[in-house]
PDB file of C-alpha atoms and ligand atoms in Angstrom:
ATOM      1  CA  UNK T   1     150.412  -7.074  84.193  1.00  0.00           C
ATOM      2  CA  UNK T   2     152.888  -8.640  81.881  1.00  0.00           C
ATOM      3  CA  UNK T   3     152.423 -11.571  79.580  1.00  0.00           C
ATOM      4  CA  UNK T   4     155.212 -14.052  79.039  1.00  0.00           C
ATOM      5  CA  UNK T   5     155.465 -16.908  76.693  1.00  0.00           C
ATOM      6  CA  UNK T   6     156.691 -19.815  78.752  1.00  0.00           C
ATOM      7  CA  UNK T   7     158.086 -23.094  77.726  1.00  0.00           C
ATOM      8  CA  UNK T   8     158.493 -26.376  79.536  1.00  0.00           C
ATOM      9  CA  UNK T   9     161.805 -27.957  78.627  1.00  0.00           C
ATOM     10  CA  UNK T  10     160.596 -31.414  79.615  1.00  0.00           C
ATOM     11  CA  UNK T  11     157.523 -31.776  77.442  1.00  0.00           C
ATOM     12  CA  UNK T  12     158.128 -28.749  75.216  1.00  0.00           C
ATOM     13  CA  UNK T  13     154.747 -27.284  75.954  1.00  0.00           C
ATOM     14  CA  UNK T  14     154.593 -23.594  75.232  1.00  0.00           C
ATOM     15  CA  UNK T  15     151.971 -21.502  76.928  1.00  0.00           C
ATOM     16  CA  UNK T  16     151.193 -17.933  77.871  1.00  0.00           C
ATOM     17  CA  UNK T  17     151.051 -16.754  81.420  1.00  0.00           C
ATOM     18  CA  UNK T  18     150.320 -13.443  83.111  1.00  0.00           C
ATOM     19  CA  UNK T  19     152.425 -11.990  85.889  1.00  0.00           C
ATOM     20  CA  UNK T  20     152.087  -8.845  87.956  1.00  0.00           C
ATOM     21  CA  UNK T  21     155.591  -7.833  86.947  1.00  0.00           C
ATOM     22  CA  UNK T  22     158.854  -9.257  85.694  1.00  0.00           C
ATOM     23  CA  UNK T  23     160.060  -9.247  89.296  1.00  0.00           C
ATOM     24  CA  UNK T  24     157.155 -11.439  90.282  1.00  0.00           C
ATOM     25  CA  UNK T  25     158.036 -13.831  87.519  1.00  0.00           C
ATOM     26  CA  UNK T  26     161.612 -14.057  88.784  1.00  0.00           C
ATOM     27  CA  UNK T  27     160.390 -14.605  92.323  1.00  0.00           C
ATOM     28  CA  UNK T  28     158.091 -17.433  91.314  1.00  0.00           C
ATOM     29  CA  UNK T  29     160.813 -18.976  89.245  1.00  0.00           C
ATOM     30  CA  UNK T  30     163.317 -18.826  92.086  1.00  0.00           C
ATOM     31  CA  UNK T  31     160.843 -20.471  94.433  1.00  0.00           C
ATOM     32  CA  UNK T  32     160.201 -23.105  91.804  1.00  0.00           C
ATOM     33  CA  UNK T  33     156.553 -22.205  91.704  1.00  0.00           C
ATOM     34  CA  UNK T  34     156.427 -22.134  87.966  1.00  0.00           C
ATOM     35  CA  UNK T  35     155.091 -25.522  87.083  1.00  0.00           C
ATOM     36  CA  UNK T  36     154.153 -26.990  83.761  1.00  0.00           C
ATOM     37  CA  UNK T  37     150.485 -27.819  83.912  1.00  0.00           C
ATOM     38  CA  UNK T  38     150.879 -30.829  81.657  1.00  0.00           C
ATOM     39  CA  UNK T  39     153.800 -32.726  83.152  1.00  0.00           C
ATOM     40  CA  UNK T  40     154.306 -30.859  86.457  1.00  0.00           C
ATOM     41  CA  UNK T  41     157.909 -30.158  85.626  1.00  0.00           C
ATOM     42  CA  UNK T  42     159.512 -27.078  87.186  1.00  0.00           C
ATOM     43  CA  UNK T  43     161.775 -26.618  84.191  1.00  0.00           C
ATOM     44  CA  UNK T  44     159.619 -23.824  82.924  1.00  0.00           C
ATOM     45  CA  UNK T  45     161.145 -20.655  81.648  1.00  0.00           C
ATOM     46  CA  UNK T  46     160.493 -17.654  79.494  1.00  0.00           C
ATOM     47  CA  UNK T  47     161.086 -18.180  75.843  1.00  0.00           C
ATOM     48  CA  UNK T  48     163.220 -15.393  74.560  1.00  0.00           C
ATOM     49  CA  UNK T  49     162.129 -15.867  71.034  1.00  0.00           C
ATOM     50  CA  UNK T  50     158.989 -14.682  69.407  1.00  0.00           C
ATOM     51  CA  UNK T  51     156.266 -17.304  69.184  1.00  0.00           C
ATOM     52  CA  UNK T  52     157.810 -20.279  67.566  1.00  0.00           C
ATOM     53  CA  UNK T  53     156.704 -21.219  64.126  1.00  0.00           C
ATOM     54  CA  UNK T  54     156.835 -24.884  63.449  1.00  0.00           C
ATOM     55  CA  UNK T  55     158.449 -24.915  60.125  1.00  0.00           C
ATOM     56  CA  UNK T  56     160.734 -27.742  59.161  1.00  0.00           C
ATOM     57  CA  UNK T  57     162.762 -25.627  56.808  1.00  0.00           C
ATOM     58  CA  UNK T  58     163.394 -23.075  59.531  1.00  0.00           C
ATOM     59  CA  UNK T  59     164.311 -25.757  62.021  1.00  0.00           C
ATOM     60  CA  UNK T  60     166.689 -27.244  59.530  1.00  0.00           C
ATOM     61  CA  UNK T  61     168.317 -23.891  58.934  1.00  0.00           C
ATOM     62  CA  UNK T  62     168.653 -23.334  62.637  1.00  0.00           C
ATOM     63  CA  UNK T  63     170.243 -26.701  63.251  1.00  0.00           C
ATOM     64  CA  UNK T  64     172.740 -26.287  60.418  1.00  0.00           C
ATOM     65  CA  UNK T  65     173.636 -22.863  61.760  1.00  0.00           C
ATOM     66  CA  UNK T  66     174.083 -24.405  65.158  1.00  0.00           C
ATOM     67  CA  UNK T  67     176.345 -27.026  63.654  1.00  0.00           C
ATOM     68  CA  UNK T  68     178.391 -24.347  61.947  1.00  0.00           C
ATOM     69  CA  UNK T  69     178.676 -22.513  65.224  1.00  0.00           C
ATOM     70  CA  UNK T  70     179.738 -25.703  67.006  1.00  0.00           C
ATOM     71  CA  UNK T  71     182.393 -26.299  64.359  1.00  0.00           C
ATOM     72  CA  UNK T  72     183.745 -22.776  64.715  1.00  0.00           C
ATOM     73  CA  UNK T  73     183.767 -23.209  68.457  1.00  0.00           C
ATOM     74  CA  UNK T  74     185.711 -26.426  68.081  1.00  0.00           C
ATOM     75  CA  UNK T  75     188.265 -24.715  65.855  1.00  0.00           C
ATOM     76  CA  UNK T  76     188.637 -21.854  68.299  1.00  0.00           C
ATOM     77  CA  UNK T  77     189.034 -24.317  71.144  1.00  0.00           C
ATOM     78  CA  UNK T  78     191.803 -26.165  69.349  1.00  0.00           C
ATOM     79  CA  UNK T  79     193.557 -22.821  68.806  1.00  0.00           C
ATOM     80  CA  UNK T  80     193.118 -22.107  72.449  1.00  0.00           C
ATOM     81  CA  UNK T  81     194.641 -25.398  73.428  1.00  0.00           C
ATOM     82  CA  UNK T  82     197.644 -24.692  71.217  1.00  0.00           C
ATOM     83  CA  UNK T  83     198.036 -21.242  72.705  1.00  0.00           C
ATOM     84  CA  UNK T  84     197.651 -22.490  76.245  1.00  0.00           C
ATOM     85  CA  UNK T  85     200.301 -25.141  75.629  1.00  0.00           C
ATOM     86  CA  UNK T  86     202.790 -22.861  73.898  1.00  0.00           C
ATOM     87  CA  UNK T  87     202.220 -19.405  75.260  1.00  0.00           C
ATOM     88  CA  UNK T  88     202.438 -17.874  78.667  1.00  0.00           C
ATOM     89  CA  UNK T  89     199.259 -16.402  80.071  1.00  0.00           C
ATOM     90  CA  UNK T  90     199.778 -12.865  81.370  1.00  0.00           C
ATOM     91  CA  UNK T  91     196.162 -11.858  81.890  1.00  0.00           C
ATOM     92  CA  UNK T  92     195.589  -8.135  82.201  1.00  0.00           C
ATOM     93  CA  UNK T  93     199.314  -7.430  81.976  1.00  0.00           C
ATOM     94  CA  UNK T  94     199.420  -8.163  78.292  1.00  0.00           C
ATOM     95  CA  UNK T  95     200.469  -4.706  77.100  1.00  0.00           C
ATOM     96  CA  UNK T  96     203.174  -4.462  79.762  1.00  0.00           C
ATOM     97  CA  UNK T  97     204.568  -7.916  79.058  1.00  0.00           C
ATOM     98  CA  UNK T  98     204.471  -7.374  75.313  1.00  0.00           C
ATOM     99  CA  UNK T  99     206.524  -4.201  75.721  1.00  0.00           C
ATOM    100  CA  UNK T 100     209.069  -5.804  78.025  1.00  0.00           C
ATOM    101  CA  UNK T 101     209.637  -8.609  75.523  1.00  0.00           C
ATOM    102  CA  UNK T 102     209.852  -6.140  72.662  1.00  0.00           C
ATOM    103  CA  UNK T 103     212.269  -3.736  74.305  1.00  0.00           C
ATOM    104  CA  UNK T 104     214.391  -6.288  76.123  1.00  0.00           C
ATOM    105  CA  UNK T 105     215.824  -8.305  73.283  1.00  0.00           C
ATOM    106  CA  UNK T 106     218.012 -10.381  75.565  1.00  0.00           C
ATOM    107  CA  UNK T 107     214.988 -11.649  77.377  1.00  0.00           C
ATOM    108  CA  UNK T 108     214.195 -15.021  75.944  1.00  0.00           C
ATOM    109  CA  UNK T 109     210.578 -15.612  76.377  1.00  0.00           C
ATOM    110  CA  UNK T 110     207.989 -17.745  74.819  1.00  0.00           C
ATOM    111  CA  UNK T 111     204.965 -16.068  73.360  1.00  0.00           C
ATOM    112  CA  UNK T 112     202.423 -14.557  75.627  1.00  0.00           C
ATOM    113  CA  UNK T 113     198.696 -14.197  75.561  1.00  0.00           C
ATOM    114  CA  UNK T 114     196.332 -12.234  77.675  1.00  0.00           C
ATOM    115  CA  UNK T 115     193.771  -9.514  77.737  1.00  0.00           C
ATOM    116  CA  UNK T 116     194.265  -6.124  76.187  1.00  0.00           C
ATOM    117  CA  UNK T 117     192.000  -3.261  75.361  1.00  0.00           C
ATOM    118  CA  UNK T 118     191.604  -1.883  71.857  1.00  0.00           C
ATOM    119  CA  UNK T 119     193.549   1.175  72.988  1.00  0.00           C
ATOM    120  CA  UNK T 120     196.430  -0.996  74.203  1.00  0.00           C
ATOM    121  CA  UNK T 121     196.581  -2.835  70.914  1.00  0.00           C
ATOM    122  CA  UNK T 122     196.582   0.387  68.976  1.00  0.00           C
ATOM    123  CA  UNK T 123     199.421   1.792  71.070  1.00  0.00           C
ATOM    124  CA  UNK T 124     201.415  -1.405  70.741  1.00  0.00           C
ATOM    125  CA  UNK T 125     200.946  -1.304  67.012  1.00  0.00           C
ATOM    126  CA  UNK T 126     202.224   2.265  66.883  1.00  0.00           C
ATOM    127  CA  UNK T 127     205.311   1.129  68.748  1.00  0.00           C
ATOM    128  CA  UNK T 128     205.829  -1.588  66.165  1.00  0.00           C
ATOM    129  CA  UNK T 129     204.819  -4.451  68.399  1.00  0.00           C
ATOM    130  CA  UNK T 130     202.931  -7.131  66.589  1.00  0.00           C
ATOM    131  CA  UNK T 131     199.893  -8.590  68.211  1.00  0.00           C
ATOM    132  CA  UNK T 132     197.250 -10.930  67.006  1.00  0.00           C
ATOM    133  CA  UNK T 133     193.655 -10.813  67.990  1.00  0.00           C
ATOM    134  CA  UNK T 134     191.966 -14.134  68.364  1.00  0.00           C
ATOM    135  CA  UNK T 135     188.409 -15.043  68.982  1.00  0.00           C
ATOM    136  CA  UNK T 136     188.140 -16.605  72.385  1.00  0.00           C
ATOM    137  CA  UNK T 137     185.602 -18.963  73.871  1.00  0.00           C
ATOM    138  CA  UNK T 138     185.304 -18.963  77.627  1.00  0.00           C
ATOM    139  CA  UNK T 139     186.047 -22.425  78.894  1.00  0.00           C
ATOM    140  CA  UNK T 140     183.201 -23.674  81.006  1.00  0.00           C
ATOM    141  CA  UNK T 141     184.400 -27.242  81.023  1.00  0.00           C
ATOM    142  CA  UNK T 142     186.996 -26.854  83.693  1.00  0.00           C
TER     143      UNK T 142
HETATM  144 ZN1   ZN W 201     155.823 -29.965  80.706  1.00  0.00          ZN
END
């Protein structure tokens, strides 16, 4: 038996429930058999956090942290927009493309961006090729 702390996202009721196993929990959830016993909503899910303490100060801290995070995300997204507008996306070929621009001086190319491993970046650096690492937020909006 396993005990989960569940929470209804409609009425915010938190309650404990026992399940035979975590697999059983997932099964019930998939079949929408997890129902809030106050408002009958099926938007019931495990809370990942430890039992919540209702403490205004804590909540305030959390919300200001969230705001900070949202602001950072916004900044990153505006960077991303700039990069998407001005750079060419080369995906996994980043290291290859970076080299071809570096070694073929005649090749006029706008900047590129893409994915590279730490090893790639290190090798590029050794070859004197400048790269910048940027934090990236996956775009779920489109
Ligand atoms: Zn509810």
